[in-house]
Each structure stands twice: as C-alpha cells, then as structure tokens.
PDB file of C-alpha atoms and ligand atoms in Angstrom:
ATOM      1  CA  MET A   1      84.695 103.876  93.789  1.00 89.00           C
ATOM      2  CA  PRO A   2      87.769 101.802  92.859  1.00 95.00           C
ATOM      3  CA  ASN A   3      89.822 100.309  95.679  1.00 96.00           C
ATOM      4  CA  VAL A   4      93.446  99.644  94.763  1.00 97.00           C
ATOM      5  CA  VAL A   5      95.989  97.824  96.915  1.00 96.00           C
ATOM      6  CA  PHE A   6      99.755  97.834  96.449  1.00 96.00           C
ATOM      7  CA  ILE A   7     100.984  94.530  97.659  1.00 94.00           C
ATOM      8  CA  SER A   8     104.264  92.634  97.747  1.00 91.00           C
ATOM      9  CA  PRO A   9     105.911  90.521 100.399  1.00 86.00           C
ATOM     10  CA  LYS A  10     109.152  92.361  99.581  1.00 85.00           C
ATOM     11  CA  GLY A  11     110.267  95.664 101.104  1.00 87.00           C
ATOM     12  CA  GLY A  12     111.817  98.242  98.793  1.00 91.00           C
ATOM     13  CA  ALA A  13     109.891  96.966  95.774  1.00 92.00           C
ATOM     14  CA  GLY A  14     108.436 100.400  94.947  1.00 96.00           C
ATOM     15  CA  LYS A  15     104.941 100.127  96.462  1.00 97.00           C
ATOM     16  CA  THR A  16     104.886 103.414  98.343  1.00 98.00           C
ATOM     17  CA  THR A  17     106.313 105.338  95.391  1.00 98.00           C
ATOM     18  CA  ALA A  18     103.816 103.799  92.961  1.00 98.00           C
ATOM     19  CA  ALA A  19     100.936 104.515  95.389  1.00 98.00           C
ATOM     20  CA  VAL A  20     101.870 108.196  95.734  1.00 98.00           C
ATOM     21  CA  VAL A  21     102.436 108.609  91.992  1.00 98.00           C
ATOM     22  CA  LEU A  22      98.997 107.104  91.306  1.00 98.00           C
ATOM     23  CA  ALA A  23      97.354 109.355  93.901  1.00 98.00           C
ATOM     24  CA  LEU A  24      99.051 112.451  92.440  1.00 98.00           C
ATOM     25  CA  GLY A  25      98.026 111.589  88.878  1.00 98.00           C
ATOM     26  CA  LEU A  26      94.414 110.966  89.852  1.00 98.00           C
ATOM     27  CA  ALA A  27      94.337 114.200  91.875  1.00 98.00           C
ATOM     28  CA  ALA A  28      95.683 116.059  88.828  1.00 96.00           C
ATOM     29  CA  ARG A  29      92.711 114.648  86.874  1.00 96.00           C
ATOM     30  CA  GLY A  30      90.348 116.165  89.435  1.00 97.00           C
ATOM     31  CA  ARG A  31      89.694 113.024  91.490  1.00 98.00           C
ATOM     32  CA  ARG A  32      89.487 112.954  95.259  1.00 98.00           C
ATOM     33  CA  VAL A  33      91.827 110.295  96.588  1.00 98.00           C
ATOM     34  CA  ALA A  34      92.055 108.621  99.998  1.00 98.00           C
ATOM     35  CA  LEU A  35      95.401 106.985 100.751  1.00 98.00           C
ATOM     36  CA  ILE A  36      95.432 104.402 103.528  1.00 97.00           C
ATOM     37  CA  ASP A  37      98.902 103.911 104.960  1.00 97.00           C
ATOM     38  CA  SER A  38      99.064 100.443 106.462  1.00 94.00           C
ATOM     39  CA  ASP A  39     102.848 100.429 106.838  1.00 93.00           C
ATOM     40  CA  PRO A  40     103.780 100.915 110.527  1.00 92.00           C
ATOM     41  CA  ASN A  41     106.676 103.124 109.329  1.00 94.00           C
ATOM     42  CA  LYS A  42     104.008 105.522 107.975  1.00 96.00           C
ATOM     43  CA  PRO A  43     105.762 106.626 104.767  1.00 97.00           C
ATOM     44  CA  LEU A  44     102.573 108.196 103.362  1.00 98.00           C
ATOM     45  CA  VAL A  45     101.788 110.033 106.588  1.00 98.00           C
ATOM     46  CA  ASN A  46     105.343 111.398 106.543  1.00 98.00           C
ATOM     47  CA  TRP A  47     105.028 112.447 102.888  1.00 98.00           C
ATOM     48  CA  GLY A  48     101.738 114.197 103.695  1.00 98.00           C
ATOM     49  CA  ALA A  49     103.387 116.129 106.536  1.00 97.00           C
ATOM     50  CA  LEU A  50     105.867 117.750 104.121  1.00 98.00           C
ATOM     51  CA  PRO A  51     105.120 121.120 102.494  1.00 96.00           C
ATOM     52  CA  GLY A  52     103.078 121.293  99.281  1.00 95.00           C
ATOM     53  CA  ARG A  53     100.399 118.892 100.437  1.00 95.00           C
ATOM     54  CA  VAL A  54      97.714 118.219  97.804  1.00 97.00           C
ATOM     55  CA  SER A  55      94.333 119.143  99.305  1.00 96.00           C
ATOM     56  CA  THR A  56      92.337 116.506  97.375  1.00 98.00           C
ATOM     57  CA  ILE A  57      94.477 113.639  98.726  1.00 98.00           C
ATOM     58  CA  SER A  58      93.608 112.573 102.273  1.00 98.00           C
ATOM     59  CA  ILE A  59      95.912 110.254 104.202  1.00 98.00           C
ATOM     60  CA  HIS A  60      94.697 107.757 106.791  1.00 98.00           C
ATOM     61  CA  PRO A  61      97.129 105.790 108.954  1.00 97.00           C
ATOM     62  CA  ALA A  62      96.403 102.148 109.751  1.00 95.00           C
ATOM     63  CA  PRO A  63      99.524 100.955 111.591  1.00 91.00           C
ATOM     64  CA  THR A  64      98.141  97.466 112.202  1.00 88.00           C
ATOM     65  CA  VAL A  65      95.874  95.291 110.084  1.00 85.00           C
ATOM     66  CA  SER A  66      93.110  95.684 112.642  1.00 89.00           C
ATOM     67  CA  ASP A  67      93.160  99.481 112.071  1.00 94.00           C
ATOM     68  CA  ILE A  68      92.399  99.163 108.356  1.00 94.00           C
ATOM     69  CA  ARG A  69      88.625  99.040 108.570  1.00 94.00           C
ATOM     70  CA  ASP A  70      88.561 102.117 110.840  1.00 96.00           C
ATOM     71  CA  ALA A  71      90.900 103.945 108.453  1.00 97.00           C
ATOM     72  CA  ALA A  72      88.654 102.977 105.512  1.00 96.00           C
ATOM     73  CA  ARG A  73      85.579 104.293 107.371  1.00 96.00           C
ATOM     74  CA  GLU A  74      87.381 107.544 108.135  1.00 97.00           C
ATOM     75  CA  ALA A  75      88.468 107.726 104.476  1.00 97.00           C
ATOM     76  CA  SER A  76      84.916 107.211 103.191  1.00 96.00           C
ATOM     77  CA  ARG A  77      83.758 110.268 105.158  1.00 96.00           C
ATOM     78  CA  ARG A  78      85.871 112.335 102.730  1.00 95.00           C
ATOM     79  CA  ASN A  79      83.814 110.953  99.802  1.00 96.00           C
ATOM     80  CA  PRO A  80      86.846 109.893  97.788  1.00 98.00           C
ATOM     81  CA  ASP A  81      86.587 108.837  94.146  1.00 98.00           C
ATOM     82  CA  TRP A  82      89.441 106.367  94.683  1.00 98.00           C
ATOM     83  CA  VAL A  83      90.836 104.537  97.703  1.00 98.00           C
ATOM     84  CA  ILE A  84      94.474 103.444  97.528  1.00 98.00           C
ATOM     85  CA  LEU A  85      96.033 101.251 100.164  1.00 97.00           C
ATOM     86  CA  ASP A  86      99.793 100.956 100.651  1.00 96.00           C
ATOM     87  CA  THR A  87     101.003  97.953 102.611  1.00 94.00           C
ATOM     88  CA  GLU A  88     104.182  96.997 104.422  1.00 91.00           C
ATOM     89  CA  GLY A  89     106.574  94.761 102.539  1.00 84.00           C
ATOM     90  CA  THR A  90     106.185  91.554 104.505  1.00 79.00           C
ATOM     91  CA  GLU A  91     103.980  88.500 104.258  1.00 71.00           C
ATOM     92  CA  ARG A  92     101.985  90.071 107.080  1.00 69.00           C
ATOM     93  CA  GLY A  93     101.260  93.004 104.749  1.00 68.00           C
ATOM     94  CA  THR A  94      99.259  90.665 102.506  1.00 74.00           C
ATOM     95  CA  ALA A  95      96.804  90.037 105.368  1.00 81.00           C
ATOM     96  CA  VAL A  96      95.133  93.324 104.362  1.00 87.00           C
ATOM     97  CA  LEU A  97      93.311  91.453 101.607  1.00 89.00           C
ATOM     98  CA  ALA A  98      90.935  90.075 104.209  1.00 87.00           C
ATOM     99  CA  ALA A  99      90.273  93.489 105.758  1.00 89.00           C
ATOM    100  CA  LEU A 100      88.792  95.328 102.760  1.00 90.00           C
ATOM    101  CA  ARG A 101      87.265  94.645  99.366  1.00 89.00           C
ATOM    102  CA  PHE A 102      89.683  95.448  96.541  1.00 93.00           C
ATOM    103  CA  ASP A 103      89.096  95.799  92.818  1.00 93.00           C
ATOM    104  CA  ILE A 104      92.695  95.692  91.764  1.00 95.00           C
ATOM    105  CA  ALA A 105      96.030  94.692  93.300  1.00 96.00           C
ATOM    106  CA  LEU A 106      99.354  95.897  91.928  1.00 97.00           C
ATOM    107  CA  THR A 107     102.741  94.402  92.726  1.00 97.00           C
ATOM    108  CA  PRO A 108     105.681  96.637  91.822  1.00 97.00           C
ATOM    109  CA  LEU A 109     108.967  94.950  91.038  1.00 96.00           C
ATOM    110  CA  ALA A 110     112.334  96.014  89.727  1.00 91.00           C
ATOM    111  CA  GLY A 111     113.825  93.880  86.990  1.00 84.00           C
ATOM    112  CA  SER A 112     115.719  91.555  89.328  1.00 84.00           C
ATOM    113  CA  GLN A 113     115.499  87.860  90.083  1.00 84.00           C
ATOM    114  CA  LEU A 114     114.862  88.518  93.789  1.00 86.00           C
ATOM    115  CA  ASP A 115     111.916  90.814  93.085  1.00 90.00           C
ATOM    116  CA  LEU A 116     110.592  88.362  90.519  1.00 94.00           C
ATOM    117  CA  ARG A 117     110.172  85.537  93.023  1.00 93.00           C
ATOM    118  CA  GLU A 118     108.345  87.815  95.441  1.00 92.00           C
ATOM    119  CA  ALA A 119     106.076  89.200  92.703  1.00 95.00           C
ATOM    120  CA  ILE A 120     105.044  85.700  91.650  1.00 96.00           C
ATOM    121  CA  LYS A 121     104.349  84.921  95.308  1.00 94.00           C
ATOM    122  CA  ALA A 122     102.188  88.049  95.575  1.00 94.00           C
ATOM    123  CA  ALA A 123     100.249  87.056  92.439  1.00 95.00           C
ATOM    124  CA  GLU A 124      99.641  83.613  93.947  1.00 94.00           C
ATOM    125  CA  ILE A 125      98.461  85.083  97.258  1.00 92.00           C
ATOM    126  CA  VAL A 126      96.052  87.470  95.496  1.00 93.00           C
ATOM    127  CA  GLY A 127      94.834  84.703  93.165  1.00 93.00           C
ATOM    128  CA  ALA A 128      94.253  82.258  96.012  1.00 91.00           C
ATOM    129  CA  PHE A 129      92.440  84.924  98.022  1.00 89.00           C
ATOM    130  CA  GLY A 130      90.133  85.676  95.092  1.00 85.00           C
ATOM    131  CA  ARG A 131      89.340  82.009  94.592  1.00 86.00           C
ATOM    132  CA  ARG A 132      88.636  81.439  98.308  1.00 83.00           C
ATOM    133  CA  GLY A 133      86.506  84.558  98.605  1.00 74.00           C
ATOM    134  CA  GLY A 134      84.714  83.868  95.329  1.00 64.00           C
ATOM    135  CA  ARG A 135      85.486  87.378  94.171  1.00 75.00           C
ATOM    136  CA  PRO A 136      88.544  87.660  91.963  1.00 87.00           C
ATOM    137  CA  ILE A 137      90.835  90.678  92.303  1.00 93.00           C
ATOM    138  CA  ALA A 138      92.480  91.871  89.081  1.00 95.00           C
ATOM    139  CA  HIS A 139      96.214  91.567  89.689  1.00 96.00           C
ATOM    140  CA  ARG A 140      99.061  93.071  87.685  1.00 97.00           C
ATOM    141  CA  ALA A 141     102.798  93.217  88.123  1.00 97.00           C
ATOM    142  CA  LEU A 142     104.123  96.760  87.752  1.00 97.00           C
ATOM    143  CA  LEU A 143     107.693  96.990  86.517  1.00 96.00           C
ATOM    144  CA  THR A 144     109.436  99.869  88.226  1.00 96.00           C
ATOM    145  CA  ARG A 145     112.862 101.487  88.507  1.00 95.00           C
ATOM    146  CA  VAL A 146     113.327 100.582  84.857  1.00 93.00           C
ATOM    147  CA  PRO A 147     116.293 102.422  83.290  1.00 89.00           C
ATOM    148  CA  ALA A 148     114.982 104.931  80.729  1.00 82.00           C
ATOM    149  CA  ALA A 149     117.667 104.476  78.098  1.00 78.00           C
ATOM    150  CA  ILE A 150     118.431 100.787  77.881  1.00 71.00           C
ATOM    151  CA  ARG A 151     116.341  97.701  78.469  1.00 73.00           C
ATOM    152  CA  PRO A 152     118.778  95.328  80.164  1.00 77.00           C
ATOM    153  CA  ARG A 153     118.754  91.645  79.346  1.00 84.00           C
ATOM    154  CA  MET A 154     117.827  90.888  82.960  1.00 83.00           C
ATOM    155  CA  LEU A 155     114.584  92.841  82.564  1.00 86.00           C
ATOM    156  CA  LYS A 156     113.631  90.903  79.428  1.00 89.00           C
ATOM    157  CA  SER A 157     114.225  87.671  81.263  1.00 91.00           C
ATOM    158  CA  VAL A 158     112.081  88.861  84.192  1.00 93.00           C
ATOM    159  CA  VAL A 159     109.229  89.751  81.812  1.00 94.00           C
ATOM    160  CA  ALA A 160     109.474  86.328  80.132  1.00 95.00           C
ATOM    161  CA  GLN A 161     109.392  84.560  83.495  1.00 96.00           C
ATOM    162  CA  LEU A 162     106.369  86.560  84.646  1.00 97.00           C
ATOM    163  CA  HIS A 163     104.543  85.527  81.464  1.00 97.00           C
ATOM    164  CA  GLU A 164     105.554  81.928  82.035  1.00 97.00           C
ATOM    165  CA  ALA A 165     104.185  82.061  85.585  1.00 97.00           C
ATOM    166  CA  GLY A 166     100.899  83.464  84.260  1.00 96.00           C
ATOM    167  CA  VAL A 167     101.413  86.843  85.950  1.00 97.00           C
ATOM    168  CA  GLN A 168      99.987  89.705  83.902  1.00 97.00           C
ATOM    169  CA  ILE A 169     101.976  92.927  83.599  1.00 97.00           C
ATOM    170  CA  LEU A 170     100.741  96.509  83.460  1.00 97.00           C
ATOM    171  CA  PRO A 171     101.861  97.836  80.031  1.00 94.00           C
ATOM    172  CA  THR A 172     103.664 100.989  81.251  1.00 95.00           C
ATOM    173  CA  PRO A 173     106.710 100.541  83.491  1.00 95.00           C
ATOM    174  CA  LEU A 174     107.694 103.245  85.961  1.00 97.00           C
ATOM    175  CA  LEU A 175     111.143 104.488  85.053  1.00 96.00           C
ATOM    176  CA  GLU A 176     114.091 104.908  87.384  1.00 95.00           C
ATOM    177  CA  LYS A 177     113.857 108.643  88.063  1.00 96.00           C
ATOM    178  CA  GLU A 178     115.438 110.808  90.710  1.00 96.00           C
ATOM    179  CA  ALA A 179     112.213 112.856  90.588  1.00 98.00           C
ATOM    180  CA  PHE A 180     110.200 109.933  92.010  1.00 98.00           C
ATOM    181  CA  ARG A 181     112.625 109.727  94.936  1.00 98.00           C
ATOM    182  CA  ALA A 182     112.566 113.511  95.403  1.00 98.00           C
ATOM    183  CA  LEU A 183     108.790 113.482  96.056  1.00 98.00           C
ATOM    184  CA  PHE A 184     109.577 112.054  99.493  1.00 98.00           C
ATOM    185  CA  HIS A 185     112.016 114.719 100.611  1.00 96.00           C
ATOM    186  CA  ILE A 186     110.470 117.762  98.937  1.00 97.00           C
ATOM    187  CA  GLY A 187     106.808 116.847  99.425  1.00 97.00           C
ATOM    188  CA  GLY A 188     103.756 117.623  97.283  1.00 97.00           C
ATOM    189  CA  GLY A 189     103.627 116.571  93.629  1.00 97.00           C
ATOM    190  CA  PHE A 190     105.375 117.200  90.340  1.00 97.00           C
ATOM    191  CA  ASP A 191     104.563 120.946  90.467  1.00 96.00           C
ATOM    192  CA  SER A 192     106.531 121.196  93.709  1.00 97.00           C
ATOM    193  CA  LEU A 193     109.438 119.313  92.138  1.00 97.00           C
ATOM    194  CA  GLU A 194     109.436 121.698  89.180  1.00 96.00           C
ATOM    195  CA  ARG A 195     109.400 124.700  91.519  1.00 96.00           C
ATOM    196  CA  HIS A 196     112.415 123.231  93.294  1.00 96.00           C
ATOM    197  CA  GLY A 197     114.187 122.722  89.967  1.00 96.00           C
ATOM    198  CA  VAL A 198     114.364 118.919  90.312  1.00 97.00           C
ATOM    199  CA  TRP A 199     115.870 117.571  87.134  1.00 93.00           C
ATOM    200  CA  GLY A 200     113.576 115.283  85.100  1.00 95.00           C
ATOM    201  CA  ALA A 201     110.358 116.212  86.928  1.00 97.00           C
ATOM    202  CA  ASP A 202     108.495 116.672  83.651  1.00 96.00           C
ATOM    203  CA  ALA A 203     109.660 113.325  82.225  1.00 96.00           C
ATOM    204  CA  ALA A 204     108.598 111.651  85.480  1.00 97.00           C
ATOM    205  CA  ARG A 205     105.178 113.294  85.236  1.00 97.00           C
ATOM    206  CA  GLN A 206     104.763 112.081  81.640  1.00 97.00           C
ATOM    207  CA  ASN A 207     105.767 108.557  82.612  1.00 97.00           C
ATOM    208  CA  SER A 208     103.301 108.660  85.494  1.00 98.00           C
ATOM    209  CA  GLU A 209     100.458 109.804  83.206  1.00 98.00           C
ATOM    210  CA  ALA A 210     100.858 106.721  80.977  1.00 97.00           C
ATOM    211  CA  TYR A 211     100.904 104.530  84.100  1.00 98.00           C
ATOM    212  CA  ILE A 212      97.731 106.142  85.456  1.00 98.00           C
ATOM    213  CA  ALA A 213      95.940 105.644  82.125  1.00 98.00           C
ATOM    214  CA  ASP A 214      96.837 101.913  82.375  1.00 97.00           C
ATOM    215  CA  VAL A 215      95.433 101.705  85.906  1.00 98.00           C
ATOM    216  CA  GLU A 216      92.220 103.454  84.816  1.00 97.00           C
ATOM    217  CA  ASP A 217      91.872 100.965  81.923  1.00 96.00           C
ATOM    218  CA  LEU A 218      92.374  98.079  84.307  1.00 96.00           C
ATOM    219  CA  VAL A 219      89.724  99.394  86.696  1.00 95.00           C
ATOM    220  CA  ARG A 220      87.285  99.833  83.824  1.00 93.00           C
ATOM    221  CA  ASP A 221      87.997  96.304  82.646  1.00 90.00           C
ATOM    222  CA  ALA A 222      87.655  94.818  86.136  1.00 85.00           C
ATOM    223  CA  ALA A 223      84.254  96.512  86.539  1.00 81.00           C
ATOM    224  CA  ARG A 224      82.854  94.859  83.390  1.00 78.00           C
ATOM    225  CA  PRO A 225      80.646  91.831  83.932  1.00 66.00           C
ATOM    226  CA  THR A 226      82.578  88.610  83.277  1.00 61.00           C
ATOM    227  CA  ALA A 227      80.402  87.703  80.317  1.00 50.00           C
ATOM    228  CA  SER A 228      81.272  90.816  78.329  1.00 47.00           C
ATOM    229  CA  ARG A 229      84.943  90.451  79.265  1.00 47.00           C
ATOM    230  CA  GLU A 230      84.930  86.939  77.849  1.00 47.00           C
ATOM    231  CA  ALA A 231      83.099  88.123  74.777  1.00 45.00           C
ATOM    232  CA  ARG A 232      85.835  90.668  74.189  1.00 44.00           C
ATOM    233  CA  ILE A 233      88.519  88.010  74.359  1.00 43.00           C
ATOM    234  CA  VAL A 234      86.636  85.825  71.855  1.00 36.00           C
TER     235      VAL A 234
HETATM  236  N1  ADP B   1     110.670 104.653  89.867  1.00 92.41           N
HETATM  237  C1  ADP B   1     111.595 104.914  90.789  1.00 92.41           C
HETATM  238  N2  ADP B   1     112.670 105.676  90.479  1.00 92.41           N
HETATM  239  C2  ADP B   1     113.624 105.926  91.386  1.00 92.41           C
HETATM  240  N3  ADP B   1     113.605 105.467  92.648  1.00 92.41           N
HETATM  241  C3  ADP B   1     112.579 104.702  93.026  1.00 92.41           C
HETATM  242  C4  ADP B   1     111.495 104.395  92.130  1.00 92.41           C
HETATM  243  N4  ADP B   1     110.609 103.611  92.797  1.00 92.41           N
HETATM  244  C5  ADP B   1     111.095 103.453  94.034  1.00 92.41           C
HETATM  245  N5  ADP B   1     112.279 104.104  94.195  1.00 92.41           N
HETATM  246  C6  ADP B   1     113.114 104.153  95.404  1.00 92.41           C
HETATM  247  O1  ADP B   1     113.307 102.808  95.845  1.00 92.41           O
HETATM  248  C7  ADP B   1     113.217 102.717  97.247  1.00 92.41           C
HETATM  249  C8  ADP B   1     112.068 101.772  97.638  1.00 92.41           C
HETATM  250  O2  ADP B   1     110.847 102.301  97.128  1.00 92.41           O
HETATM  251  P1  ADP B   1     109.488 102.288  97.968  1.00 92.41           P
HETATM  252  O3  ADP B   1     108.473 102.905  97.103  1.00 92.41           O
HETATM  253  O4  ADP B   1     109.712 102.849  99.327  1.00 92.41           O
HETATM  254  O5  ADP B   1     109.264 100.700  98.073  1.00 92.41           O
HETATM  255  P2  ADP B   1     108.320  99.872  99.097  1.00 92.41           P
HETATM  256  O6  ADP B   1     107.197 100.738  99.494  1.00 92.41           O
HETATM  257  O7  ADP B   1     107.900  98.674  98.305  1.00 92.41           O
HETATM  258  O8  ADP B   1     109.207  99.490 100.263  1.00 92.41           O
HETATM  259  C9  ADP B   1     112.998 104.140  97.746  1.00 92.41           C
HETATM  260  O9  ADP B   1     114.253 104.664  98.097  1.00 92.41           O
HETATM  261  C10 ADP B   1     112.430 104.862  96.537  1.00 92.41           C
HETATM  262  O10 ADP B   1     112.736 106.235  96.555  1.00 92.41           O
HETATM  263 MG1   MG B   2     106.511 101.152 101.354  1.00 92.41          MG
END
C-alpha cells in the first residue's frame, strides 16, 4: 500500500489540489484511497463535504501532527490501496515525516523563484530525514500551475535550477486550469465538473491522467530493491 505525502514549507504551492487530483485519478482506476488532511484549515474535509463525493475516497482529519497516527489507523480500517497525506504549508507541516512511514514525497511548485527556494528546502528536509531514518523517501518536485500554451522563460530557469540543486522532477506538470480550482467549489471529481459545464474539465482530466501514471511509475520504482534499481541505471 503506497503512502504518499505532499510536502512544502510554502502555502499556496498546490499541495491540496495535487493531492485531490491524485486521489480522483486513482479512484477512477478502481483504487480505494484514504486522504489524511493534516492541514488545520481542513481543505480536504471541506471538499469532501461538498456534493458529488466519491465513495471510494475516505477523508480523515488530523488537525495536529499528534493526530496523524490516529487518522492513519482510522484510514487503515477502510482497507485503502493508497494513503495520501496533505500537509499544511509551513515548516511545521514537514514534521509529519516523523509520524508515518512514506514511500514517496511530492513537492508542488509553480514556476517562480519564491516557490523554487521552498521546493529545494523541502527536498533537503526529505533527504535529511531519509538519511537519518536510514530509509530513503523518493522525492520529486511537481511543477504545477504551468500555462498550457507557452512555456515561459522563468519556468525553464526554475527547471534548470532544480536540476542544479539535484532535485528530481516528475515528468508531467499540472497545468494552470480553472477546472482544478473548480473542484473545490463544485465538489466531486471531473464528472461533476463536466455535469456543471465547467470549461476545460476534459483537458484537466487528461493532464491529471498523465500525472497519475508518473506517480504510479515512481511508486513502482521506489518499491524495487536498491540493487535492481542500480542495475537499471548501469
Ligand atoms: N493546476 C492548477 N490550476 C489552477 N489553479 C491551481 C492549480 N493548482 C493550484 N491552484 C490554485 O492555487 C491556490 C493554491 O493551491 P492549493 O492546492 O490550495 O495549495 P496548497 O495546498 O499548497 O496551499 C488555490 O487557489 C488553487 O485553486
Ligand atoms: Mg493545502
């Protein structure tokens, strides 16, 4: 059962959106998903209270770090195939790493210099935690809010600087789409958006499918014994 954490010391980076989009995509592929909401503002709990709730996604609030283990226990009673944890965008949010065992950590960032610094910080925190705990967590930056039509120069520079800092990037970026924002006022998933006539819902769904395939690849890769991973690189 893969455990995924969305982590970034920066608020507004796109964590909650990326967590919900991942949960929806996995649910559409027939997986049972438990979402743990460890942001005290409870964005996932609020999304789940809207109409159109997806029955195979359960949502478990953990308003403080000390609630996370209880929320994870409650989540495991639903026999999920995946557990996804959304954190608050502060340095305190990164304390969740100590509370649960994670296979992969994703740090969303928009193509801006401010987000870049915070994403590198997140990669360092996750890396240091893995080294201390002796169990590495696969970490990837996830570019998000990327304009669909043009690739601005700023974004290219951000990608280059991530590479330079040794931060690996998930291949598919999430695009800047009104449909991703609309999930949080309409509720449910892309079907609900289509029923409400939200423009671009289908393009958002297609973008999300490529992103989910990347996350599944990453989980598969992280599960491989180190020896075979090294062999692949050679
Ligand atoms: N891919 C996207 N396209 C359009 N808007 C987005 C996208 N990702 C995030 N947003 C918007 O950006 C804001 C911050 O996103 P959110 O997921 O709440 O970030 P975080 O959880 O890191 O604070 C929200 O208003 C959200 O609707
Ligand atoms: Mg959030």
